[in-house]
Tab-separated table of C-alpha atoms in Angstrom:
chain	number	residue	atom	x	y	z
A	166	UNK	CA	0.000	0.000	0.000
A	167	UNK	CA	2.848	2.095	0.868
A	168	UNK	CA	4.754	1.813	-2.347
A	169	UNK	CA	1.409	2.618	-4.327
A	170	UNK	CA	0.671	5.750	-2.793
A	171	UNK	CA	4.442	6.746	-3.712
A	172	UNK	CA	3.998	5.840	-7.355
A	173	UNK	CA	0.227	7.947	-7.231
A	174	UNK	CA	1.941	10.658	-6.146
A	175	UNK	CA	4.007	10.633	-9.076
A	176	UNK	CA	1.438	11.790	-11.801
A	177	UNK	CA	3.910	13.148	-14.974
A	178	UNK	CA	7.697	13.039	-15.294
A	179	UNK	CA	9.740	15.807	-16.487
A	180	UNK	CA	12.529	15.263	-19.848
A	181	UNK	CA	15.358	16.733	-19.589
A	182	UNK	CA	16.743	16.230	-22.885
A	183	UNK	CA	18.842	19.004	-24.139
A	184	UNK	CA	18.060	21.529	-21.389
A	185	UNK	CA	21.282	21.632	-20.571
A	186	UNK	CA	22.331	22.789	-24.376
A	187	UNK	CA	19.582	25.327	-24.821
A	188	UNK	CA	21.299	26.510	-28.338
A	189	UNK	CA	21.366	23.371	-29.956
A	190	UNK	CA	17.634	22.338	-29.573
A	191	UNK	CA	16.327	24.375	-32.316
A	192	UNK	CA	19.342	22.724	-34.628
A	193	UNK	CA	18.557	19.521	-33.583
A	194	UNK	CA	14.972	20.169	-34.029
A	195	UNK	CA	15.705	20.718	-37.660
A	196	UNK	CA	17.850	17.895	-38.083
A	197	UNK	CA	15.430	15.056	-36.148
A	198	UNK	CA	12.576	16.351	-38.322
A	199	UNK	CA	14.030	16.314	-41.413
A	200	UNK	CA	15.103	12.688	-40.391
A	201	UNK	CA	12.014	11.449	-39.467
A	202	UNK	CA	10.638	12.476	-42.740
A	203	UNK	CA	13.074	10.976	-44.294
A	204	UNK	CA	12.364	7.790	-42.276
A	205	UNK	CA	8.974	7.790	-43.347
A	206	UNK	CA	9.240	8.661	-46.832
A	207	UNK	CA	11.977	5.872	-47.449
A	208	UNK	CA	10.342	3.055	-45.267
A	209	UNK	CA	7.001	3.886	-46.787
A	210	UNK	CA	8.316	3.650	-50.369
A	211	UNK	CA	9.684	-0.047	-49.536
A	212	UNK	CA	6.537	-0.947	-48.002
A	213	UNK	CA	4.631	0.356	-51.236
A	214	UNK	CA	6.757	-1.575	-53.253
A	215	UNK	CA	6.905	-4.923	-51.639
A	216	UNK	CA	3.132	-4.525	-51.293
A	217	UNK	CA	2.326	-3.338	-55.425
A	218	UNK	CA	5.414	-5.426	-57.193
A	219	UNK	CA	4.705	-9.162	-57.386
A	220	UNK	CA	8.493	-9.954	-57.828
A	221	UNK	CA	8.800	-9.118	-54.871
A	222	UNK	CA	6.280	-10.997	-53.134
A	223	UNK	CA	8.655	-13.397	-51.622
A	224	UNK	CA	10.019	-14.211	-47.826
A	225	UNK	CA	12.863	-11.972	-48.046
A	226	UNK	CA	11.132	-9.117	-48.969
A	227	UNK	CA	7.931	-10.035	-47.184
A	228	UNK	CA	10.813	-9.772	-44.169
A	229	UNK	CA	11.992	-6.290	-45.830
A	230	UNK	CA	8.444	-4.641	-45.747
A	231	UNK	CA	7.671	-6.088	-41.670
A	232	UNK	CA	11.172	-4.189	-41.070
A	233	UNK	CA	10.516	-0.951	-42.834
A	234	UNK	CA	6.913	-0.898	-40.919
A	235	UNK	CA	8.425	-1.734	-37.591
A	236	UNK	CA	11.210	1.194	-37.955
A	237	UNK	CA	8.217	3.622	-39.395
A	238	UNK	CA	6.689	2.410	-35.645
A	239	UNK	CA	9.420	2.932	-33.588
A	240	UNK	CA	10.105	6.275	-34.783
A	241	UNK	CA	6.749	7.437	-34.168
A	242	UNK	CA	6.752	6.505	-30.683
A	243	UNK	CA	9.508	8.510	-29.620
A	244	UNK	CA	10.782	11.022	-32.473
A	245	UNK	CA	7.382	13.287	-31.886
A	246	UNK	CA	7.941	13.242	-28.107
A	247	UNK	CA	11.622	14.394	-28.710
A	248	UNK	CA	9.864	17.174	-30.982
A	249	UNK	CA	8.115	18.506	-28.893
A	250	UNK	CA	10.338	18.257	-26.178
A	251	UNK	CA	12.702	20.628	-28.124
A	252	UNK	CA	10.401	23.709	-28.122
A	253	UNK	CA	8.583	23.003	-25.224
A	254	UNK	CA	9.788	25.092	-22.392
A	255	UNK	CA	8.287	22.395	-19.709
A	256	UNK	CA	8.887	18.992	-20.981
A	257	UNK	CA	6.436	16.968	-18.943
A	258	UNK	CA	4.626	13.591	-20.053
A	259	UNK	CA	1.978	12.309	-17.982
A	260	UNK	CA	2.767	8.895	-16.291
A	261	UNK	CA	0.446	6.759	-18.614
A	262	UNK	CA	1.510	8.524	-21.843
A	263	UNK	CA	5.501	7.852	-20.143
A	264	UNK	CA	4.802	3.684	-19.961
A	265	UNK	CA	2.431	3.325	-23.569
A	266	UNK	CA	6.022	5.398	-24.534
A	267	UNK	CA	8.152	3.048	-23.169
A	268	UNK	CA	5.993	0.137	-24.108
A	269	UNK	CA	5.920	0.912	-27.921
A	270	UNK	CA	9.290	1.774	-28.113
A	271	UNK	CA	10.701	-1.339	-26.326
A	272	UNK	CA	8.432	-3.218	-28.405
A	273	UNK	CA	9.605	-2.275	-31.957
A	274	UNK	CA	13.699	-2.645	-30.331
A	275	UNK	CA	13.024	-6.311	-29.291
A	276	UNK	CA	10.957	-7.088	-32.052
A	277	UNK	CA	13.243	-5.892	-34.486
A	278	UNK	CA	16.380	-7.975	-32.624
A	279	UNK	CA	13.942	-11.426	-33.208
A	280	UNK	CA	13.171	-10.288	-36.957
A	281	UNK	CA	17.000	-9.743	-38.384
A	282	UNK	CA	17.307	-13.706	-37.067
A	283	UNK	CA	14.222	-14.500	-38.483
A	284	UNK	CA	15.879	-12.896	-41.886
A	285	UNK	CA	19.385	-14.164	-41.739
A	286	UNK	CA	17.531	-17.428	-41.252
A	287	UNK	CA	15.823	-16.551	-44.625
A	288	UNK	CA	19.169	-15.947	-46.096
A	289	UNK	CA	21.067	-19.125	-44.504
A	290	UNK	CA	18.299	-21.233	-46.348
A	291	UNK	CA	18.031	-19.248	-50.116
A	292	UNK	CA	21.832	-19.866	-50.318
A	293	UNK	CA	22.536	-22.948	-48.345
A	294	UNK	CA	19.858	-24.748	-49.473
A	295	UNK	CA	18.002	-23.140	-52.449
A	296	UNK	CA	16.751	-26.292	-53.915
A	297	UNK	CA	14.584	-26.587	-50.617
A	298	UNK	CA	13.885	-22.828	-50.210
A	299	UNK	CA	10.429	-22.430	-51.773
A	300	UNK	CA	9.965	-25.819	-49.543
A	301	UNK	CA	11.386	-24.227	-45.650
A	302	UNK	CA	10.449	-20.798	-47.055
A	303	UNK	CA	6.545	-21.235	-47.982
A	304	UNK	CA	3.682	-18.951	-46.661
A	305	UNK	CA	2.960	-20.819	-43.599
A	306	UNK	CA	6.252	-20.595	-42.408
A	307	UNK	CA	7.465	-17.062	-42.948
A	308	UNK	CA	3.874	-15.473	-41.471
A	309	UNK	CA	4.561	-17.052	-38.902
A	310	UNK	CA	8.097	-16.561	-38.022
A	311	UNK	CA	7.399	-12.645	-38.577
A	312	UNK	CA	4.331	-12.563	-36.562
A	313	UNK	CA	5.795	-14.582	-33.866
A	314	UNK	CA	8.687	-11.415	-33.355
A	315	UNK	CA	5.882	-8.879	-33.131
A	316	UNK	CA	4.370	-11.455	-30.320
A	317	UNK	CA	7.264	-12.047	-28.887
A	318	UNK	CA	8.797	-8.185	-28.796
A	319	UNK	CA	5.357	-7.183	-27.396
A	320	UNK	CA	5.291	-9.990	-24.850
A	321	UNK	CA	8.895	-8.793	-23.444
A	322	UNK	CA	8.016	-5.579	-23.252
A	323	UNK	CA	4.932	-5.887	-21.125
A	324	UNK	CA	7.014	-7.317	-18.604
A	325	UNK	CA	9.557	-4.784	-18.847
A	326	UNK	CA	7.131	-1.825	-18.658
A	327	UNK	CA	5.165	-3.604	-15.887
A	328	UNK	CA	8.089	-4.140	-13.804
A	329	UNK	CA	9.146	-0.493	-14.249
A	330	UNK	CA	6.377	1.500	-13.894
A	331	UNK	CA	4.934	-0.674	-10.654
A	332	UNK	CA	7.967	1.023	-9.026
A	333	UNK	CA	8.046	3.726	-6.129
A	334	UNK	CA	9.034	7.073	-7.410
A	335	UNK	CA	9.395	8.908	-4.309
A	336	UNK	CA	8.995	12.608	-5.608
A	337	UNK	CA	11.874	12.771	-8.172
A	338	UNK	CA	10.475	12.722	-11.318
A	339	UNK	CA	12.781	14.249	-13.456
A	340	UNK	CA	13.897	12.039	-16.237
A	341	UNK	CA	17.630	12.634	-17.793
A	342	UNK	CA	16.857	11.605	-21.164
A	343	UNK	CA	14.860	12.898	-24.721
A	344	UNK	CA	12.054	10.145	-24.055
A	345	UNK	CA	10.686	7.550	-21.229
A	346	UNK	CA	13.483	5.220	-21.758
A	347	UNK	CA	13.177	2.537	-19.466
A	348	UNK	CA	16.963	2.288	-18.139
A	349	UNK	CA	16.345	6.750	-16.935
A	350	UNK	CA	13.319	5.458	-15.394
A	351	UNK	CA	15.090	2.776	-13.359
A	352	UNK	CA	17.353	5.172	-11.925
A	353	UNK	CA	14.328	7.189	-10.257
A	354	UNK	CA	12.816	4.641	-8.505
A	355	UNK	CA	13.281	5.098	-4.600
A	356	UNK	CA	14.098	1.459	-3.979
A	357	UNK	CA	15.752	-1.704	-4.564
A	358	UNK	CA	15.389	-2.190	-7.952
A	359	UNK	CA	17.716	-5.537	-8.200
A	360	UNK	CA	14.898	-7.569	-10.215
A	361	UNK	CA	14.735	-5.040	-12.772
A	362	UNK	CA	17.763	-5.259	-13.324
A	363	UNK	CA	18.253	-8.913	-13.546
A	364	UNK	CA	15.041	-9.312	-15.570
A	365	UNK	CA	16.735	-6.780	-17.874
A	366	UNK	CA	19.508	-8.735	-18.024
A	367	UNK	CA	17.468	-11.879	-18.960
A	368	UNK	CA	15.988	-9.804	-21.752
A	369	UNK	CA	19.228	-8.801	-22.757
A	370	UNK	CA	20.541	-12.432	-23.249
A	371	UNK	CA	17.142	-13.683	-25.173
A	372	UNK	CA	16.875	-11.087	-27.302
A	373	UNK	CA	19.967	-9.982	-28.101
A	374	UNK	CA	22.599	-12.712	-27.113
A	375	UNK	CA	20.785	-15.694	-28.975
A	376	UNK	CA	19.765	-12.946	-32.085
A	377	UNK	CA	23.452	-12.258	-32.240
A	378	UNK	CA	24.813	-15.577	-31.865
A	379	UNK	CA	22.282	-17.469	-34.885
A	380	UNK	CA	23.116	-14.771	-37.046
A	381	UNK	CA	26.610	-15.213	-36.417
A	382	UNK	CA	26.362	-18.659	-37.027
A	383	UNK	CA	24.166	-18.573	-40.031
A	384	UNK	CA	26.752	-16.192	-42.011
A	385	UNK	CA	29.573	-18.773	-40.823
A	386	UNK	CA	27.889	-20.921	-42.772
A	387	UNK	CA	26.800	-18.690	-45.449
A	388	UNK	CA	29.753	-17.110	-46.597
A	389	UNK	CA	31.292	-20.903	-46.065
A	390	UNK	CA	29.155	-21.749	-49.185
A	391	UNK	CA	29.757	-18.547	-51.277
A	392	UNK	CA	33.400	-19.238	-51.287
A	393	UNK	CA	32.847	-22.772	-52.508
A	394	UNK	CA	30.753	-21.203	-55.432
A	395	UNK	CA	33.493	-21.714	-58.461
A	396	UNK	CA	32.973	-18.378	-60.549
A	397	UNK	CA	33.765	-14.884	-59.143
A	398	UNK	CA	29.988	-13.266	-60.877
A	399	UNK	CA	28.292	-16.307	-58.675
A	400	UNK	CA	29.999	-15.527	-55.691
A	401	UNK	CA	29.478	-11.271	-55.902
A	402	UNK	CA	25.313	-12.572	-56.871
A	403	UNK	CA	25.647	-14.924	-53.771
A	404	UNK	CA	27.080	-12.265	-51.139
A	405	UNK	CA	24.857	-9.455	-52.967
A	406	UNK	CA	21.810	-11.140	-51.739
A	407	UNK	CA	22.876	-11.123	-48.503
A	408	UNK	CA	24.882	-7.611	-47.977
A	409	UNK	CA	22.229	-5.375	-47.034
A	410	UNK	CA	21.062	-7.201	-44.520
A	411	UNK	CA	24.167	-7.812	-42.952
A	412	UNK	CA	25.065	-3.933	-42.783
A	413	UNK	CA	21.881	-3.802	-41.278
A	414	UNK	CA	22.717	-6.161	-38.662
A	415	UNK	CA	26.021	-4.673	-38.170
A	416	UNK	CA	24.506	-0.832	-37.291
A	417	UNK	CA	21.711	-2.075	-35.826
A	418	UNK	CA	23.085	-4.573	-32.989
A	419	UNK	CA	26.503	-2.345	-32.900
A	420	UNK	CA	24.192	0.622	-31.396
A	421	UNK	CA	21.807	-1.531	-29.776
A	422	UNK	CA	24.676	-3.548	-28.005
A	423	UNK	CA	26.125	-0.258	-26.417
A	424	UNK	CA	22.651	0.795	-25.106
A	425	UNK	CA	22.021	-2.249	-23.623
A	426	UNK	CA	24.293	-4.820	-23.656
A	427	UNK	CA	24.888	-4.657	-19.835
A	428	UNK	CA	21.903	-3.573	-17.133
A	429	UNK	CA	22.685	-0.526	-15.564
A	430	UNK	CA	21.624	0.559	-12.232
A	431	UNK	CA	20.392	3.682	-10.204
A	432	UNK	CA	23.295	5.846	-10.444
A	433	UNK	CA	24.702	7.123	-7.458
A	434	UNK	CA	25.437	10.316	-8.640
A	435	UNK	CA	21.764	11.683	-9.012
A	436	UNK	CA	19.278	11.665	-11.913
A	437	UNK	CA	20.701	15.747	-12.722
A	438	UNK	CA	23.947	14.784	-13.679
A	439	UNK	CA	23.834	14.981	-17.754
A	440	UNK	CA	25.270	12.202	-19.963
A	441	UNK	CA	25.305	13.402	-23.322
A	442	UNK	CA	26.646	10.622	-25.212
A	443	UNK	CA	23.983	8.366	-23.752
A	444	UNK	CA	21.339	10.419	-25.307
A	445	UNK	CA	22.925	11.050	-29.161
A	446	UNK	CA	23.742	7.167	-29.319
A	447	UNK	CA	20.249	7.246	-28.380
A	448	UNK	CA	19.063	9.262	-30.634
A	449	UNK	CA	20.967	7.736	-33.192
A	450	UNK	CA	19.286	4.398	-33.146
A	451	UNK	CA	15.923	6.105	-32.861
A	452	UNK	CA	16.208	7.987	-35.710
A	453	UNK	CA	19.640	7.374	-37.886
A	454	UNK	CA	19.044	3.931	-37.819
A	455	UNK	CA	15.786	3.434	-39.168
A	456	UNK	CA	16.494	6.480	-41.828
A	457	UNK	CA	19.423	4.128	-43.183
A	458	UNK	CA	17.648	0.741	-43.499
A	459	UNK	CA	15.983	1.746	-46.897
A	460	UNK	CA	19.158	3.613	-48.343
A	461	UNK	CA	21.097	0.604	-47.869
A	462	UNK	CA	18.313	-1.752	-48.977
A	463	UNK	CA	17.842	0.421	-51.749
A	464	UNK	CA	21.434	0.619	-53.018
A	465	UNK	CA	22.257	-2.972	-52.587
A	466	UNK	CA	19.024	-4.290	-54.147
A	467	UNK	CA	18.570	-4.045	-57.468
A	468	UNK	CA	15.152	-5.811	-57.106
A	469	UNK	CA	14.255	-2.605	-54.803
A	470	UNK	CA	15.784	-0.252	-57.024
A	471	UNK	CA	13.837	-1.954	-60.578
A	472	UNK	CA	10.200	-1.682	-58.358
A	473	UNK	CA	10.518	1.745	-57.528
A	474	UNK	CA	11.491	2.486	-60.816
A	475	UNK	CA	8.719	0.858	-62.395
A	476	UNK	CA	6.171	2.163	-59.327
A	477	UNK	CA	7.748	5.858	-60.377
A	478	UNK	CA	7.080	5.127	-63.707
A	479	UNK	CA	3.494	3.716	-63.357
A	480	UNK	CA	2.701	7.105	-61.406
A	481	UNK	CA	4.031	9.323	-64.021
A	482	UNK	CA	1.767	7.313	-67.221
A	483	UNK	CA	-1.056	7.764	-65.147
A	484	UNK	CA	-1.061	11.351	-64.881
């Protein structure tokens, strides 16, 4: 009873953001907009075109268009927040808007870790076994294996959000961060928050240890059968198929893994004490991130680049 009077109490939380830098929120307000646009525009091409092109109606790209939706997602849970933030003189978000924040954006982040498996997995099969792909690969397989990472990214971060936000927050509301992210909100909580942290940790292993670790594997084996491919132009098609996902991988987990690839406790130090490089690494796989997944899909592909070319081109005989 006690610990749920101190959590009432506690009816909005306060971002911080860039308070500190009060000259460089109307730059970066520029510069996140612009990306988010960006983010939309590109992810919603790729989605148009994996949707109208029937070439591309195929696990891979099925994959592709689940990805582009999930970044479109994740951006719009936190990049209008961070907005608004940056012209709002009081940055306050009520405590239900701060957990459906945290919630959505933890979501998309553990979803996406379970979906680039679920890809490379595509991948591993297409050039380890391609007699066998349309076989492993059919429709009721790859459904599945997509909307079992949306279940299974929403699933984790219910518990993570519940355990959070059932905390104590014992007056100090004032989170050091552009958005409700859930490791800021750990630090304000008034009491032991040891099973956070190791549930965190748990998280941390499931969804990005084993992600890590069968991708890992999968190119082992991968790139062990492009090199026994006897001509050069079949081993460049080979890799080709394979080399936009893999930068993906590489940016994505690389930031994610920095974020969160150990559990951090309430800092000692108090909640005021700024840590800028927390929040633009941040920021950079809330919004960089997602902006770069369709450039790199899009210059890497020329299956991408031949369907928006023809979708372009459709548009234009119409009118």
């Amino acid at each position: 009873m006690e610990n749920a009077n101190q959590t009432a109490s506690v009816t909005e939380f306060i971002l911080l953001g860039l308070s500190a830098h009060p000259r460089l929120e109307k730059m970066f307000f520029v510069l996140v907009l612009l990306m988010y646009l960006m983010v939309l525009l590109g992810n919603g091409v790729l989605i148009l075109v994996t949707i109208l092109d029937s070439h591309l109606h195929t696990p891979m790209y099925f994959f592709l268009g689940n990805l582009s939706f999930l970044d479109i997602c994740y951006t719009t849970s936190s990049v209008p927040l961070i907005l608004d933030s940056f012209l709002t003189p009081r940055k306050t978000i009520p405590f239900p808007a701060c957990a459906l924040q945290m919630f959505l954006s933890f979501a998309m982040g553990a979803t996406e870790c379970v979906l680039l498996g679920m890809m490379a997995f595509d991948r591993y099969v297409a050039i380890c076994n391609p007699l066998r792909y349309p076989v492993v690969m059919d429709k009721a397989a790859y459904v599945p294996m997509a909307a079992g990472s949306w279940a299974a990214g929403s699933a984790a971060s219910m518990v993570q959000t519940s355990l959070a936000m059932r905390l104590p927050f014992c007056g100090d509301n004032v989170i050091n961060h552009f958005t409700c992210e859930i490791l800021a909100i750990l630090k304000l909580a008034c009491t032991d928050i040891s099973i956070n942290v190791v549930s965190m940790g748990v998280t941390n292993v499931v969804f990005l240890g084993v992600p890590v670790l069968f991708i890992f594997v999968s190119y082992i084996f991968i790139l062990t059968t492009i090199l026994r491919i006897p001509s050069a132009e079949g081993r460049k098609k080979a890799f080709s198929t394979c080399s936009a996902h893999l930068t993906v991988v590489v940016i994505f987990y690389g930031t994610i893994l920095f974020m969160y690839g150990k559990p951090k406790s309430k800092d000692p130090r108090g909640a005021g004490k700024q840590d800028l490089a927390d929040k633009l690494t941040s920021l950079f796989y809330g919004v960089v991130t997602p902006m770069l997944n369709p450039i790199i899909y899009s210059l890497r592909n020329k299956d991408v680049q031949a369907a928006v070319r023809s979708l372009v081109s459709q548009k234009h005989f119409t009118q």
